[in-house]
Each structure stands twice: as C-alpha cells, then as structure tokens.
Amino acid sequence: MDFEPRYTQEQEEFRQEVREWLKDNVSPDISHPADSAKSGPEQYDLRRDLGRRLGSKGWLWATAPEEYGGGGLSLDHAVVLEEEVDSYGLTIPPYYDSGGRLGGASIMVWGSEEQKQEFLPKIFRGEVRTWQLLTEPEAGSDVASVKTRAERNGDEYVINGQKVFVGSDLGCDYMWTLTCTDNEAPRHQNLGWFMIPADLPGITVQPMDLLIAGGESGAGSGVKNTVYFDNVRVPAFNLVGGENEGWKVATTHLELEHGSGGRIGRNWMVDNLFDYCRKTNRRGEPLTKDPDVRDRLIDIYMEAEVARLFNLRNYWMRHSKTNLTYEGPQASYFRKMSGLRMSTAILDILGPSALTHDETWGAGNGHMESHQRSAIVAIHPGGTADIQKVIMARRIGIGREVRERAGALA
Ligand SMILES: Cc1cc2nc3c(=O)[nH]c(=O)nc-3n(C[C@H](O)[C@H](O)[C@H](O)COP(=O)(O)OP(=O)(O)OC[C@H]3O[C@@H](n4cnc5c(N)ncnc54)[C@H](O)[C@@H]3O)c2cc1C
C-alpha cells in the first residue's frame, strides 16, 4: 500500500503560488531549526509578523470558514500550505499559540454566533495569541477537578484561583480557561469555559524559572508560567458553552490535543542528525560509514516515519470529518515514547556531544542536546503517556463497558 499523497495539476499550481508568496514573505532572519536555535523577542516578532501576513491571506487557518477570518479553503490546500511552510522549518502558526488549533476550534463547535464573530476573526487572522489555562496544582491528568472558582455577579463572573505549567514567554492576548462554576454540582457538570482577556486587572503571570522545557526558535513554548486570578471580573459574554457546560467545551480541545489535531510536518531533528553524521568524521571516516551508527540511524528513521504517518492519517481523518476513535491517543502515545527511544539512539551514536549545548562541541548546533531534554519533558504536556493509554483503552473497548466516544470536532 502506498501511503504517500499524490497531487493534482490544480494542487501543484497552488503549491507554486504558495512557494512564490513564501519567498517574498518569510524573512531571511527567521532562524531555521537545522541552522541555528535563535530565540527571543526578535524571532518572536518576525514570526508574529509572518503569522499576520498568512492570516490576512486566509492561509493561517486555511480550512476555517471565511466569515470567521479563515481561508475557507479545502483540506488539499491546507496540506500544501503545511508542507511548504514546513520546508522553511516553520509550522502554522509559526509561533506558539493554542488559539486556532485548540481554543478557536472549541469556540467553532460550542460558541454562540456572537461569540464566534467576536473571538474567531482575530484568532484566525493571527492578530491575537492565546494560551490555554487548564492545569492546576491539584488538577493535571484529572483536569475535571479544577478548583479555580468563577462566581456570577451581575453581568460578570468573578474569578479566583491558580493555574500552573501554562503559556509561553512574551505574553498573550487571551487566556482560555477551565473553571469551577458550581461547587455543589456533580463532577463534569460543574465547570465553565472562559475566554479571558489577558490584560484584565487581578491577573498575575509568574514565570516558572526552574522549568525551561527546551522551546526553540522564538516559538516561545519553552517557558511555562503560574497564573494567579485575584478577583478578576470577566464579562458573562466570555463564558463559552453555558454555565456548568465547560466540560462539554473541553472535550473538543482535549480531543485535538490528545493527538487528533497533530501536524504533518517532518521531523527536522532527524534531517539535522543525518546531515551531522554525513559530515562528521570519526577515526577518519564519516559517521555514516560505521555500520553500528547506520543501524541506529535506521531505528531513528523508522520511529520518525511511523510518527509522521500516524499524524498524516489523523490529519486526513480530522479534516475529512471521518469519525476518530483511538487514533488520536495512539499517535500521541507513539510520538511521546518514540521521542525517548530516539534520544537513547542519539546518545548511542554521539556519546557526550549529544549532551553538550554548544555550537562548537554540541552536535547539530546543540539541537541533539535539546532533544535529550525535550523528549523527556514531552511525556507530560497534552496528557501524559499513561493518560494516552488510558484513553485508548476506553476507545477500543477494554477500559470501559461502553466504548468511549471521541470529543466533538467541528
Ligand atoms: C512542557 C509542558 C507544557 C505544558 N503546557 C500546558 C499548557 O499550556 N496548559 C496547561 O493547562 N497545562 C500545561 N501543562 C501541564 C500538563 O498538562 C500536565 O503536566 C499534565 O496534564 C499532567 O499533570 P500533572 O503534571 O499534574 O501530573 P499528575 O496528573 O499528577 O500525574 C502524575 C503521574 O501520574 C500518572 N497518572 C495520573 N493519572 C493516571 C491514571 N489515571 N492512570 C495512569 N497513570 C496516571 C501520570 O501519567 C504521571 O506520570 C504542561 C506541562 C508541561 C510539562
């Protein structure tokens, strides 16, 4: 069976259009992951600028409806866009933003028409960036146990509580947040889902300085924060899905985050590693001449290929509105565990230079070292590896008597 996609004449013409446009619009100063690992505000600004340009063409969220700021384009267009942007080592969007893929997708399913008009165009055009605020000190894997309290007061809700491990560096415009709207109501019927403007009085963002998760290239997701809500007054309009209906809204972004909403780009670390092994000599010969090295490189290649094909399958299923069941957590679990297996193989091949983040001694401009760190960290976000297995078991009928259904997608 041939899993590789084929393209029509029309799709190839669209590809040419995208290529020309990217040539004119991707700044040469944006760092490529295979060349260097620049980060910081300058990279972030360049990427946000590119995001806005893509957004104004309808290419940031290509398949989102035009009336809400998306491109109104087909799945085929979206695939071409993802592939072409990936060839610059970038993603869509080219910076950390949980708005379009997760928060915006939830508003598409559960928001009122007025809420869609208010929030979606700015997200889909790249005018704002959002963070997702789910985890609390006592509610991680069991996110339905959140205690951050939202109490109705006239036309507003007053929010008090604390979120951890959230966001990125360099701030955001909106925080979409899961809260408890009723202390007495049963589990899953006591939550509220809010779009909260990040500049409201009473919000404090405190970086978690001891946790830098290996984010690179100005994408900015490496820094995590604690966010405190101290009597934050949020308009009732910003409650999406209705009071005590927050769990329903969360099922959409949780489904996407648990592997159904993955990307289809290649793994640049693998290209970078192969290139390094071709160009680096050990005992007078390129590393790739060593049969043991080749053996481990093939293991890495296969891990990356299987992960890519799982993502490609899920991307197609999601956009063609084919019912997903176990496929999301399957892809997520595989990606997390295969990251660890790849780390071990990289260490076998490179030894100490896989542990050095230094442009001279660190292999691949230090990327191999950052992979060692980020592969471990990646076990946790978006549901831990254990939780992916729990969900998968429920979906294939061995975790619950009645098979659990996937969360609602647009
Ligand atoms: C880099 C990074 C980025 C993150 N980004 C965000 C973000 O943007 N927004 C946000 O809200 N949160 C974010 N998180 C938080 C993340 O979602 C949580 O860390 C995760 O859900 C696990 O929660 P916890 O850390 O409280 O661990 P716990 O839930 O306390 O789990 C501890 C251990 O117990 C295991 N475990 C728990 N329950 C079960 C079970 N039922 N069966 C088997 N094993 C179980 C877990 O797998 C884990 O090994 C991020 C975390 C990291 C590390």
Coordinates of C-alpha atoms in Angstrom, one line a residue, residues 131-404:
W131 CA -2.7 30.5 26.0
Q132 CA -4.6 27.5 27.4
L133 CA -5.1 27.5 31.1
L134 CA -6.2 24.1 32.3
T135 CA -3.7 22.6 34.8
E136 CA -3.8 23.4 38.5
P137 CA -1.6 22.2 41.4
E138 CA -4.2 19.6 42.2
A139 CA -5.7 19.1 38.7
G140 CA -3.3 17.8 36.0
S141 CA -4.3 14.4 34.5
D142 CA -7.6 14.8 36.3
V143 CA -8.3 18.2 34.8
A144 CA -12.0 17.9 35.6
S145 CA -11.1 18.5 39.2
V146 CA -10.1 22.2 38.6
K147 CA -10.8 24.4 41.6
T148 CA -10.3 27.9 40.1
R149 CA -13.7 29.4 41.0
A150 CA -15.9 31.5 38.7
E151 CA -18.9 33.1 40.5
R152 CA -21.6 35.0 38.7
N153 CA -22.0 38.6 39.8
G154 CA -24.5 40.6 37.6
D155 CA -23.2 40.7 34.1
E156 CA -19.8 39.4 35.1
Y157 CA -18.1 36.4 36.6
V158 CA -15.5 36.9 39.4
I159 CA -12.6 34.5 39.0
N160 CA -10.2 33.4 41.8
G161 CA -7.6 30.7 41.6
Q162 CA -4.3 29.5 40.2
K163 CA -3.1 27.7 37.0
V164 CA 0.3 26.1 36.6
F165 CA 2.6 25.0 33.7
V166 CA 0.8 27.3 31.3
G167 CA 1.6 29.5 28.3
S168 CA 5.0 30.6 27.0
D169 CA 7.3 33.6 27.2
L170 CA 6.4 37.0 25.8
G171 CA 2.8 37.0 26.9
C172 CA -0.6 36.6 25.2
D173 CA -3.8 38.4 24.5
Y174 CA -6.3 35.9 25.7
M175 CA -6.3 33.0 28.2
W176 CA -8.9 30.3 27.6
T177 CA -9.6 28.8 31.0
L178 CA -11.4 26.0 32.6
T179 CA -13.0 27.0 35.9
C180 CA -15.4 25.6 38.5
T181 CA -18.8 27.4 38.3
D182 CA -20.6 25.3 40.9
N183 CA -19.0 23.8 44.0
E184 CA -22.1 21.6 44.7
A185 CA -22.8 20.2 41.3
P186 CA -21.7 16.7 40.2
R187 CA -18.4 16.1 38.5
H188 CA -18.3 17.2 34.8
Q189 CA -21.5 19.3 35.4
N190 CA -19.8 22.0 37.4
L191 CA -17.4 23.7 35.0
G192 CA -17.2 26.9 33.0
W193 CA -15.0 27.6 30.0
F194 CA -14.0 31.3 29.6
M195 CA -12.1 33.4 27.0
I196 CA -10.4 35.8 29.4
P197 CA -8.6 39.0 28.1
A198 CA -5.1 38.7 29.5
D199 CA -4.9 42.4 30.5
L200 CA -7.8 42.3 33.0
P201 CA -6.9 43.7 36.5
G202 CA -6.1 40.9 39.0
I203 CA -4.2 38.6 36.6
T204 CA -0.6 37.9 37.6
V205 CA 1.7 35.9 35.4
Q206 CA 4.7 34.4 37.2
P207 CA 7.3 32.5 35.1
M208 CA 8.3 29.1 36.5
D209 CA 12.0 29.9 36.3
L210 CA 13.2 26.4 37.2
L211 CA 11.3 24.8 34.3
I212 CA 12.5 25.7 30.8
A213 CA 11.1 23.0 28.5
G214 CA 13.5 23.3 25.6
G215 CA 11.5 25.6 23.4
E216 CA 13.4 27.0 20.5
S217 CA 13.5 29.4 17.6
G218 CA 11.3 32.1 19.1
A219 CA 8.3 29.7 19.0
G220 CA 8.4 30.5 22.7
S221 CA 6.6 27.5 24.3
G222 CA 9.7 26.6 26.3
V223 CA 8.8 28.9 29.2
K224 CA 6.0 27.9 31.5
N225 CA 4.1 30.1 34.0
T226 CA 1.9 30.1 37.0
V227 CA -1.1 32.4 36.5
Y228 CA -2.9 33.8 39.5
F229 CA -6.5 35.1 39.3
D230 CA -7.4 37.5 42.1
N231 CA -11.0 38.8 41.9
V232 CA -10.7 39.0 38.1
R233 CA -14.0 40.4 36.7
V234 CA -14.8 38.8 33.3
P235 CA -17.9 39.7 31.2
A236 CA -20.5 36.9 31.2
F237 CA -20.4 37.2 27.4
N238 CA -17.0 35.4 27.6
L239 CA -18.4 32.2 29.0
V240 CA -18.5 29.8 26.1
G241 CA -21.0 26.9 26.0
G242 CA -23.0 28.0 29.0
E243 CA -22.8 27.8 32.8
N244 CA -21.7 24.3 34.1
E245 CA -21.2 23.2 30.5
G246 CA -17.4 23.7 30.4
W247 CA -16.6 20.0 30.3
K248 CA -18.5 19.7 27.1
V249 CA -16.4 22.5 25.5
A250 CA -13.2 21.0 26.9
T251 CA -13.9 17.6 25.2
T252 CA -13.2 19.3 21.8
H253 CA -9.8 20.8 22.6
L254 CA -8.8 17.8 24.7
E255 CA -9.6 15.5 21.8
L256 CA -7.5 17.6 19.5
E257 CA -4.6 17.9 22.0
H258 CA -4.7 14.1 22.6
G259 CA -3.3 13.5 19.2
S260 CA -6.2 14.1 16.8
G261 CA -5.1 17.6 16.0
G262 CA -1.4 16.9 15.2
R263 CA 0.7 18.4 12.5
I264 CA 2.0 16.8 9.3
G265 CA 5.5 18.3 9.1
R266 CA 8.7 16.4 9.0
N267 CA 11.0 15.9 12.0
W268 CA 13.8 18.4 11.4
M269 CA 15.9 16.9 14.2
V270 CA 16.3 13.7 12.1
D271 CA 17.4 15.6 9.0
N272 CA 19.8 17.5 11.1
L273 CA 21.2 14.4 12.7
F274 CA 21.7 12.6 9.4
D275 CA 23.4 15.7 8.0
Y276 CA 25.7 15.8 11.0
C277 CA 26.6 12.1 10.7
R278 CA 27.4 12.5 7.0
K279 CA 29.7 15.5 7.6
T280 CA 31.4 14.4 10.9
N281 CA 34.4 12.1 10.9
R282 CA 35.2 9.5 13.5
R283 CA 38.6 7.7 13.1
G284 CA 39.0 9.4 9.7
E285 CA 35.6 8.4 8.2
P286 CA 32.2 9.9 8.2
L287 CA 30.0 8.6 11.0
T288 CA 27.6 7.2 8.4
K289 CA 30.3 4.7 7.3
D290 CA 30.2 3.0 10.7
P291 CA 27.7 0.1 10.4
D292 CA 26.7 0.4 14.1
V293 CA 25.9 4.1 13.6
R294 CA 23.9 3.3 10.4
D295 CA 22.0 0.6 12.4
R296 CA 20.9 3.2 15.0
L297 CA 20.1 5.8 12.3
I298 CA 17.7 3.4 10.7
D299 CA 16.0 2.9 14.0
I300 CA 15.6 6.6 14.3
Y301 CA 14.4 7.0 10.7
M302 CA 11.7 4.4 11.3
E303 CA 10.5 6.0 14.5
A304 CA 10.1 9.3 12.7
E305 CA 8.4 7.8 9.7
V306 CA 5.8 5.9 11.8
A307 CA 5.1 9.1 13.8
R308 CA 4.7 11.1 10.6
L309 CA 2.3 8.5 9.0
F310 CA 0.1 8.4 12.2
N311 CA -0.1 12.2 12.0
L312 CA -0.8 12.2 8.3
R313 CA -3.6 9.7 8.8
N314 CA -5.1 11.7 11.7
Y315 CA -4.8 15.0 9.8
W316 CA -6.7 13.5 6.9
M317 CA -9.4 11.9 9.2
R318 CA -10.0 15.1 11.1
H319 CA -10.3 17.3 8.1
S320 CA -12.4 14.9 6.0
K321 CA -14.7 14.6 9.1
T322 CA -14.1 10.8 9.4
N323 CA -15.0 9.6 12.9
L324 CA -11.9 9.3 15.1
T325 CA -11.8 6.8 17.9
Y326 CA -8.5 5.6 19.3
E327 CA -6.3 7.2 16.6
G328 CA -5.5 10.5 18.5
P329 CA -4.1 9.0 21.7
Q330 CA -2.4 6.2 19.6
A331 CA -0.4 8.9 17.7
S332 CA 0.3 10.9 20.8
Y333 CA 1.5 7.9 22.8
F334 CA 3.7 6.7 19.9
R335 CA 5.2 10.2 19.5
K336 CA 6.0 10.6 23.2
M337 CA 7.6 7.1 23.5
S338 CA 9.4 7.2 20.2
G339 CA 10.9 10.6 21.3
L340 CA 12.5 8.7 24.2
R341 CA 13.7 5.8 22.0
M342 CA 15.2 8.3 19.6
S343 CA 17.1 10.0 22.5
T344 CA 18.6 6.7 23.5
A345 CA 19.7 6.0 19.9
I346 CA 21.2 9.5 19.5
L347 CA 23.1 9.0 22.7
D348 CA 24.4 5.7 21.5
I349 CA 25.6 7.3 18.3
L350 CA 27.1 10.6 19.5
G351 CA 28.1 10.0 23.1
P352 CA 28.9 13.1 25.1
S353 CA 28.4 15.6 22.2
A354 CA 24.7 14.6 22.4
L355 CA 24.8 16.2 25.9
T356 CA 26.5 19.4 25.0
H357 CA 24.5 22.5 24.1
D358 CA 27.4 24.4 22.5
E359 CA 27.9 25.5 18.8
T360 CA 31.4 24.0 18.7
W361 CA 31.1 20.7 20.6
G362 CA 27.4 20.2 20.7
A363 CA 26.2 18.1 17.7
G364 CA 23.9 19.8 15.3
N365 CA 24.3 23.3 16.8
G366 CA 23.2 21.9 20.2
H367 CA 19.9 20.5 18.8
M368 CA 20.8 17.0 19.8
E369 CA 21.2 18.1 23.4
S370 CA 17.9 20.0 23.4
H371 CA 16.3 16.8 22.1
Q372 CA 17.6 14.9 25.1
R373 CA 15.8 17.4 27.3
S374 CA 12.7 18.0 25.4
A375 CA 12.0 14.3 24.7
I376 CA 11.7 13.7 28.5
V377 CA 9.6 16.8 29.0
A378 CA 7.3 15.9 26.1
I379 CA 6.0 12.9 28.0
H380 CA 3.8 15.3 30.1
P381 CA 2.0 18.1 28.1
G382 CA -1.3 17.5 26.4
G383 CA -2.0 14.4 28.6
T384 CA 0.8 12.2 29.8
A385 CA 1.9 9.0 28.0
D386 CA -0.1 7.0 30.7
I387 CA -3.2 9.0 30.1
Q388 CA -3.0 8.4 26.3
K389 CA -3.0 4.7 27.1
V390 CA -6.0 5.1 29.5
I391 CA -8.0 7.0 26.7
M392 CA -7.0 4.5 24.1
A393 CA -8.2 1.6 26.3
R394 CA -11.6 3.3 26.7
R395 CA -11.9 3.8 23.0
I396 CA -11.1 0.3 21.9
G397 CA -13.4 -1.2 24.4
I398 CA -11.1 -2.7 27.0
G399 CA -11.2 0.2 29.5
R400 CA -15.0 0.7 29.9
E401 CA -18.0 -1.5 29.3
V402 CA -19.3 1.0 26.7
R403 CA -16.7 2.3 24.4
E404 CA -15.9 6.0 25.0

